[in-house]
Amino acid sequence: MVARKTILQIMAMKERQEKITVLTAYDYPFAKLMDEAGIDMILVGDSVGSVVSGYENTLPVTLDEMIYHTRAVVRGSRQALIVTDMPFMSYQADIRDARLNAGRLIKEAGAQAIKLEGGEHMAATIRAIVDIDIPVVGHIGLTPQSVHRMGGFRVQGREEEQARKIIADAKAVEAAGAFAMVLEGIPRDLARQVTETVTIPTIGIGAGVDCDGQVLVIHDILGLCDKYSPKFVKRYADVSGIITEGIEAYIKDVKEQKFPTPKHSFK
Ligand code: KIV
């Protein structure tokens, strides 16, 4: 039996300067493919709302939806560490709710860790969750659940004061007991500074080359979602084109009565 990666193994990768690979997955087949390819960590992101459910942003995603998707990802994987997102309003209102909801993602969904967005103002919540032995990944910089405060999905930390705040956020997330943190949408130099300041791994998305690891949304790297194409995404395949070809070939075959054939029929 293959053992799943642990948070200790992920943390040790920073020490030995081995880059940490992370991709999002929301279902069984993608989880299986990336797990077999050797991904270190799978993030069941609330980006499911944008790339799977077709919402404009992540805000409508519910805890029950995250539990459903996380279960499928857990069933599809054997060796990767599974981290799942706490969706909007499952942890912001009150610390007791945050603990109970984090607990559901571990107990009912089978994740090994949860991720939540926010820096200094979320430190007490992170501490409360870590204190009940649920590992936490922080998420600072461009935090998609704060889309309305930020006035859109914009790079954060370009001005000096904002940059200082992001460093303070990183220190607070580490001090609160998170075992890793996502740095999203911040300038490369600031991400390097954070990565050198904290002892826990930083996982970058749109945060340059100096982070301890990288995360991307699977639909973005495979060309499965053309709603937007951020500068930080590298496209590794055009799966949409292949899917469209397959669907068009099927439609043509049925119309022209080339499918099904006797080979596809029962006697
Ligand atoms: O929801 C998500 O996919 C994320 C990553 C983009 C970091 O939070």
Short mmCIF file of N, CA, C and O in Angstrom, two decimals, residues 16-97:
data_model
loop_
_atom_site.label_atom_id
_atom_site.label_comp_id
_atom_site.label_asym_id
_atom_site.label_seq_id
_atom_site.Cartn_x
_atom_site.Cartn_y
_atom_site.Cartn_z
N ARG A 16 15.00 20.94 2.50
CA ARG A 16 15.98 20.42 1.55
C ARG A 16 15.85 21.06 0.16
O ARG A 16 16.43 20.58 -0.81
N GLN A 17 15.10 22.15 0.12
CA GLN A 17 14.94 22.97 -1.09
C GLN A 17 14.43 22.17 -2.28
O GLN A 17 14.86 22.38 -3.41
N GLU A 18 13.52 21.22 -1.98
CA GLU A 18 12.86 20.49 -3.07
C GLU A 18 11.52 21.18 -3.34
O GLU A 18 10.71 21.36 -2.41
N LYS A 19 11.27 21.57 -4.57
CA LYS A 19 10.04 22.30 -4.90
C LYS A 19 8.81 21.43 -4.67
O LYS A 19 8.82 20.23 -4.99
N ILE A 20 7.76 22.03 -4.14
CA ILE A 20 6.52 21.31 -3.81
C ILE A 20 5.53 21.54 -4.96
O ILE A 20 5.28 22.68 -5.35
N THR A 21 4.98 20.43 -5.50
CA THR A 21 4.04 20.55 -6.63
C THR A 21 2.61 20.38 -6.13
O THR A 21 2.29 19.43 -5.41
N VAL A 22 1.76 21.32 -6.53
CA VAL A 22 0.35 21.29 -6.10
C VAL A 22 -0.53 21.62 -7.31
O VAL A 22 -0.20 22.51 -8.09
N LEU A 23 -1.61 20.88 -7.46
CA LEU A 23 -2.63 21.19 -8.47
C LEU A 23 -3.99 21.09 -7.80
O LEU A 23 -4.14 20.38 -6.81
N THR A 24 -4.97 21.75 -8.38
CA THR A 24 -6.33 21.59 -7.86
C THR A 24 -6.98 20.38 -8.53
O THR A 24 -6.66 20.04 -9.68
N ALA A 25 -7.88 19.74 -7.82
CA ALA A 25 -8.75 18.71 -8.41
C ALA A 25 -10.08 18.79 -7.69
O ALA A 25 -10.15 19.22 -6.53
N TYR A 26 -11.12 18.36 -8.40
CA TYR A 26 -12.47 18.46 -7.82
C TYR A 26 -13.24 17.15 -7.98
O TYR A 26 -14.38 17.06 -7.56
N ASP A 27 -12.61 16.16 -8.65
CA ASP A 27 -13.34 14.92 -8.90
C ASP A 27 -12.38 13.73 -8.95
O ASP A 27 -11.15 13.88 -8.92
N TYR A 28 -12.97 12.53 -9.03
CA TYR A 28 -12.22 11.27 -8.97
C TYR A 28 -11.23 11.11 -10.13
O TYR A 28 -10.05 10.85 -9.91
N PRO A 29 -11.67 11.29 -11.41
CA PRO A 29 -10.71 11.00 -12.49
C PRO A 29 -9.50 11.92 -12.52
O PRO A 29 -8.37 11.45 -12.73
N PHE A 30 -9.69 13.21 -12.29
CA PHE A 30 -8.53 14.11 -12.29
C PHE A 30 -7.62 13.82 -11.09
O PHE A 30 -6.39 13.86 -11.21
N ALA A 31 -8.23 13.54 -9.94
CA ALA A 31 -7.41 13.23 -8.76
C ALA A 31 -6.55 12.01 -9.04
O ALA A 31 -5.36 11.97 -8.73
N LYS A 32 -7.14 10.99 -9.67
CA LYS A 32 -6.43 9.74 -9.94
C LYS A 32 -5.25 10.00 -10.90
O LYS A 32 -4.14 9.55 -10.66
N LEU A 33 -5.52 10.77 -11.95
CA LEU A 33 -4.47 11.04 -12.94
C LEU A 33 -3.30 11.80 -12.31
O LEU A 33 -2.13 11.46 -12.52
N MET A 34 -3.61 12.84 -11.55
CA MET A 34 -2.48 13.62 -11.00
C MET A 34 -1.79 12.90 -9.86
O MET A 34 -0.58 13.05 -9.67
N ASP A 35 -2.54 12.10 -9.13
CA ASP A 35 -1.93 11.31 -8.04
C ASP A 35 -0.94 10.30 -8.63
O ASP A 35 0.18 10.16 -8.16
N GLU A 36 -1.37 9.63 -9.70
CA GLU A 36 -0.50 8.63 -10.34
C GLU A 36 0.71 9.29 -11.00
O GLU A 36 1.76 8.68 -11.14
N ALA A 37 0.55 10.55 -11.41
CA ALA A 37 1.67 11.27 -12.01
C ALA A 37 2.68 11.74 -10.95
O ALA A 37 3.76 12.20 -11.29
N GLY A 38 2.30 11.64 -9.67
CA GLY A 38 3.25 11.94 -8.60
C GLY A 38 3.14 13.33 -8.00
O GLY A 38 4.11 13.81 -7.39
N ILE A 39 1.98 13.98 -8.11
CA ILE A 39 1.82 15.31 -7.50
C ILE A 39 1.99 15.20 -5.98
O ILE A 39 1.60 14.20 -5.38
N ASP A 40 2.60 16.22 -5.36
CA ASP A 40 2.84 16.15 -3.91
C ASP A 40 1.57 16.42 -3.11
O ASP A 40 1.30 15.75 -2.11
N MET A 41 0.81 17.40 -3.58
CA MET A 41 -0.36 17.82 -2.80
C MET A 41 -1.50 18.12 -3.77
O MET A 41 -1.25 18.68 -4.84
N ILE A 42 -2.71 17.72 -3.41
CA ILE A 42 -3.88 18.10 -4.22
C ILE A 42 -4.71 19.07 -3.39
O ILE A 42 -5.00 18.80 -2.22
N LEU A 43 -5.05 20.19 -4.02
CA LEU A 43 -5.91 21.17 -3.36
C LEU A 43 -7.32 21.07 -3.96
O LEU A 43 -7.49 21.26 -5.17
N VAL A 44 -8.28 20.73 -3.13
CA VAL A 44 -9.68 20.81 -3.57
C VAL A 44 -10.07 22.27 -3.35
O VAL A 44 -10.46 22.67 -2.25
N GLY A 45 -9.86 23.06 -4.39
CA GLY A 45 -10.03 24.51 -4.26
C GLY A 45 -11.49 24.91 -4.38
O GLY A 45 -12.28 24.26 -5.08
N ASP A 46 -11.80 26.04 -3.72
CA ASP A 46 -13.16 26.56 -3.94
C ASP A 46 -13.25 27.21 -5.32
O ASP A 46 -14.33 27.66 -5.74
N SER A 47 -12.13 27.20 -6.05
CA SER A 47 -12.16 27.57 -7.48
C SER A 47 -13.09 26.64 -8.24
O SER A 47 -13.45 26.92 -9.38
N VAL A 48 -13.51 25.53 -7.62
CA VAL A 48 -14.54 24.67 -8.21
C VAL A 48 -15.74 25.51 -8.64
O VAL A 48 -16.40 25.21 -9.64
N GLY A 49 -16.03 26.55 -7.85
CA GLY A 49 -17.17 27.42 -8.16
C GLY A 49 -17.03 28.08 -9.52
O GLY A 49 -17.99 28.18 -10.28
N SER A 50 -15.80 28.51 -9.84
CA SER A 50 -15.59 29.20 -11.12
C SER A 50 -15.43 28.21 -12.27
O SER A 50 -16.07 28.37 -13.31
N VAL A 51 -14.56 27.19 -12.08
CA VAL A 51 -14.20 26.37 -13.25
C VAL A 51 -15.11 25.17 -13.48
O VAL A 51 -15.14 24.62 -14.57
N VAL A 52 -15.86 24.76 -12.46
CA VAL A 52 -16.76 23.61 -12.63
C VAL A 52 -18.22 24.06 -12.61
O VAL A 52 -19.01 23.65 -13.46
N SER A 53 -18.57 24.91 -11.64
CA SER A 53 -19.98 25.29 -11.50
C SER A 53 -20.37 26.49 -12.35
O SER A 53 -21.56 26.79 -12.49
N GLY A 54 -19.37 27.21 -12.88
CA GLY A 54 -19.67 28.32 -13.77
C GLY A 54 -20.07 29.61 -13.07
O GLY A 54 -20.61 30.52 -13.70
N TYR A 55 -19.81 29.72 -11.75
CA TYR A 55 -20.08 30.98 -11.06
C TYR A 55 -19.03 32.02 -11.48
O TYR A 55 -17.94 31.67 -11.94
N GLU A 56 -19.36 33.29 -11.18
CA GLU A 56 -18.44 34.39 -11.51
C GLU A 56 -17.23 34.41 -10.57
O GLU A 56 -16.16 34.89 -10.92
N ASN A 57 -17.43 33.93 -9.35
CA ASN A 57 -16.34 33.90 -8.37
C ASN A 57 -16.60 32.75 -7.41
O ASN A 57 -17.52 31.94 -7.62
N THR A 58 -15.79 32.67 -6.33
CA THR A 58 -15.87 31.50 -5.44
C THR A 58 -16.92 31.68 -4.32
O THR A 58 -17.16 30.73 -3.57
N LEU A 59 -17.50 32.86 -4.24
CA LEU A 59 -18.34 33.16 -3.07
C LEU A 59 -19.56 32.25 -2.88
O LEU A 59 -19.93 31.94 -1.74
N PRO A 60 -20.22 31.78 -3.96
CA PRO A 60 -21.42 30.96 -3.72
C PRO A 60 -21.14 29.52 -3.28
O PRO A 60 -22.08 28.82 -2.89
N VAL A 61 -19.90 29.07 -3.32
CA VAL A 61 -19.60 27.66 -3.01
C VAL A 61 -19.95 27.35 -1.55
O VAL A 61 -19.63 28.12 -0.64
N THR A 62 -20.60 26.21 -1.33
CA THR A 62 -21.03 25.86 0.02
C THR A 62 -20.12 24.78 0.63
O THR A 62 -19.39 24.10 -0.08
N LEU A 63 -20.25 24.62 1.94
CA LEU A 63 -19.46 23.60 2.64
C LEU A 63 -19.86 22.20 2.15
O LEU A 63 -19.01 21.34 1.95
N ASP A 64 -21.16 21.99 1.95
CA ASP A 64 -21.60 20.67 1.48
C ASP A 64 -21.02 20.35 0.10
O ASP A 64 -20.66 19.21 -0.18
N GLU A 65 -20.92 21.37 -0.75
CA GLU A 65 -20.30 21.15 -2.08
C GLU A 65 -18.83 20.79 -1.91
O GLU A 65 -18.31 19.90 -2.59
N MET A 66 -18.14 21.47 -1.00
CA MET A 66 -16.71 21.16 -0.79
C MET A 66 -16.55 19.74 -0.24
O MET A 66 -15.62 19.02 -0.62
N ILE A 67 -17.47 19.31 0.60
CA ILE A 67 -17.40 17.95 1.15
C ILE A 67 -17.59 16.94 0.02
O ILE A 67 -16.83 15.97 -0.11
N TYR A 68 -18.58 17.19 -0.83
CA TYR A 68 -18.85 16.29 -1.96
C TYR A 68 -17.62 16.14 -2.86
O TYR A 68 -17.19 15.04 -3.20
N HIS A 69 -17.02 17.28 -3.25
CA HIS A 69 -15.87 17.23 -4.16
C HIS A 69 -14.65 16.62 -3.47
O HIS A 69 -13.89 15.87 -4.09
N THR A 70 -14.47 16.93 -2.21
CA THR A 70 -13.30 16.41 -1.49
C THR A 70 -13.37 14.89 -1.38
O THR A 70 -12.37 14.19 -1.56
N ARG A 71 -14.57 14.37 -1.11
CA ARG A 71 -14.72 12.90 -1.01
C ARG A 71 -14.28 12.23 -2.30
O ARG A 71 -13.60 11.20 -2.28
N ALA A 72 -14.69 12.80 -3.43
CA ALA A 72 -14.34 12.20 -4.73
C ALA A 72 -12.82 12.24 -4.93
O ALA A 72 -12.22 11.27 -5.41
N VAL A 73 -12.21 13.35 -4.55
CA VAL A 73 -10.75 13.48 -4.73
C VAL A 73 -10.00 12.50 -3.81
O VAL A 73 -9.02 11.87 -4.22
N VAL A 74 -10.49 12.35 -2.59
CA VAL A 74 -9.86 11.41 -1.66
C VAL A 74 -9.96 9.99 -2.22
O VAL A 74 -8.98 9.23 -2.22
N ARG A 75 -11.12 9.63 -2.77
CA ARG A 75 -11.29 8.28 -3.34
C ARG A 75 -10.37 8.06 -4.54
O ARG A 75 -9.91 6.96 -4.79
N GLY A 76 -10.08 9.13 -5.27
CA GLY A 76 -9.28 8.99 -6.49
C GLY A 76 -7.79 9.01 -6.25
O GLY A 76 -7.01 8.78 -7.19
N SER A 77 -7.35 9.29 -5.04
CA SER A 77 -5.92 9.47 -4.80
C SER A 77 -5.43 8.54 -3.70
O SER A 77 -6.21 8.11 -2.85
N ARG A 78 -4.11 8.26 -3.75
CA ARG A 78 -3.55 7.36 -2.74
C ARG A 78 -2.32 7.94 -2.05
O ARG A 78 -2.04 7.64 -0.90
N GLN A 79 -1.54 8.76 -2.81
CA GLN A 79 -0.27 9.18 -2.22
C GLN A 79 -0.17 10.68 -1.93
O GLN A 79 0.66 11.09 -1.12
N ALA A 80 -0.99 11.49 -2.56
CA ALA A 80 -0.87 12.95 -2.37
C ALA A 80 -1.53 13.38 -1.05
O ALA A 80 -2.49 12.76 -0.60
N LEU A 81 -1.00 14.44 -0.48
CA LEU A 81 -1.66 15.06 0.68
C LEU A 81 -2.87 15.84 0.16
O LEU A 81 -2.75 16.62 -0.79
N ILE A 82 -4.02 15.63 0.78
CA ILE A 82 -5.24 16.31 0.31
C ILE A 82 -5.58 17.48 1.24
O ILE A 82 -5.84 17.31 2.43
N VAL A 83 -5.56 18.67 0.64
CA VAL A 83 -5.93 19.89 1.36
C VAL A 83 -7.22 20.40 0.74
O VAL A 83 -7.34 20.41 -0.50
N THR A 84 -8.16 20.80 1.55
CA THR A 84 -9.42 21.29 0.99
C THR A 84 -9.74 22.69 1.50
O THR A 84 -9.39 23.04 2.63
N ASP A 85 -10.37 23.47 0.64
CA ASP A 85 -10.67 24.86 0.98
C ASP A 85 -11.88 24.98 1.89
O ASP A 85 -12.91 24.32 1.66
N MET A 86 -11.78 25.87 2.87
CA MET A 86 -12.98 26.26 3.61
C MET A 86 -13.65 27.36 2.79
O MET A 86 -13.04 28.39 2.50
N PRO A 87 -14.91 27.14 2.36
CA PRO A 87 -15.55 28.13 1.49
C PRO A 87 -15.98 29.38 2.27
O PRO A 87 -16.03 29.37 3.50
N PHE A 88 -16.30 30.41 1.51
CA PHE A 88 -16.73 31.70 2.08
C PHE A 88 -17.87 31.52 3.08
O PHE A 88 -18.84 30.84 2.79
N MET A 89 -17.72 32.13 4.22
CA MET A 89 -18.66 32.14 5.34
C MET A 89 -18.74 30.82 6.11
O MET A 89 -19.66 30.63 6.91
N SER A 90 -17.77 29.94 5.87
CA SER A 90 -17.74 28.73 6.70
C SER A 90 -16.77 28.92 7.87
O SER A 90 -16.67 28.05 8.73
N TYR A 91 -16.03 30.06 7.89
CA TYR A 91 -15.09 30.29 9.00
C TYR A 91 -14.98 31.75 9.42
O TYR A 91 -14.39 32.05 10.45
N GLN A 92 -15.58 32.66 8.66
CA GLN A 92 -15.36 34.09 8.94
C GLN A 92 -16.19 34.61 10.11
O GLN A 92 -15.77 35.53 10.81
N ALA A 93 -17.40 34.02 10.33
CA ALA A 93 -18.32 34.65 11.28
C ALA A 93 -17.95 34.37 12.73
O ALA A 93 -18.06 35.24 13.59
N ASP A 94 -17.44 33.14 12.97
CA ASP A 94 -17.26 32.79 14.37
C ASP A 94 -16.34 31.57 14.49
O ASP A 94 -16.34 30.68 13.65
N ILE A 95 -15.51 31.60 15.52
CA ILE A 95 -14.44 30.60 15.65
C ILE A 95 -15.00 29.19 15.92
O ILE A 95 -14.48 28.19 15.44
N ARG A 96 -16.09 29.13 16.67
CA ARG A 96 -16.69 27.82 16.94
C ARG A 96 -17.18 27.17 15.64
O ARG A 96 -16.92 26.01 15.36
N ASP A 97 -17.86 27.97 14.81
CA ASP A 97 -18.31 27.48 13.48
C ASP A 97 -17.12 27.04 12.65
O ASP A 97 -17.17 26.02 11.97
#
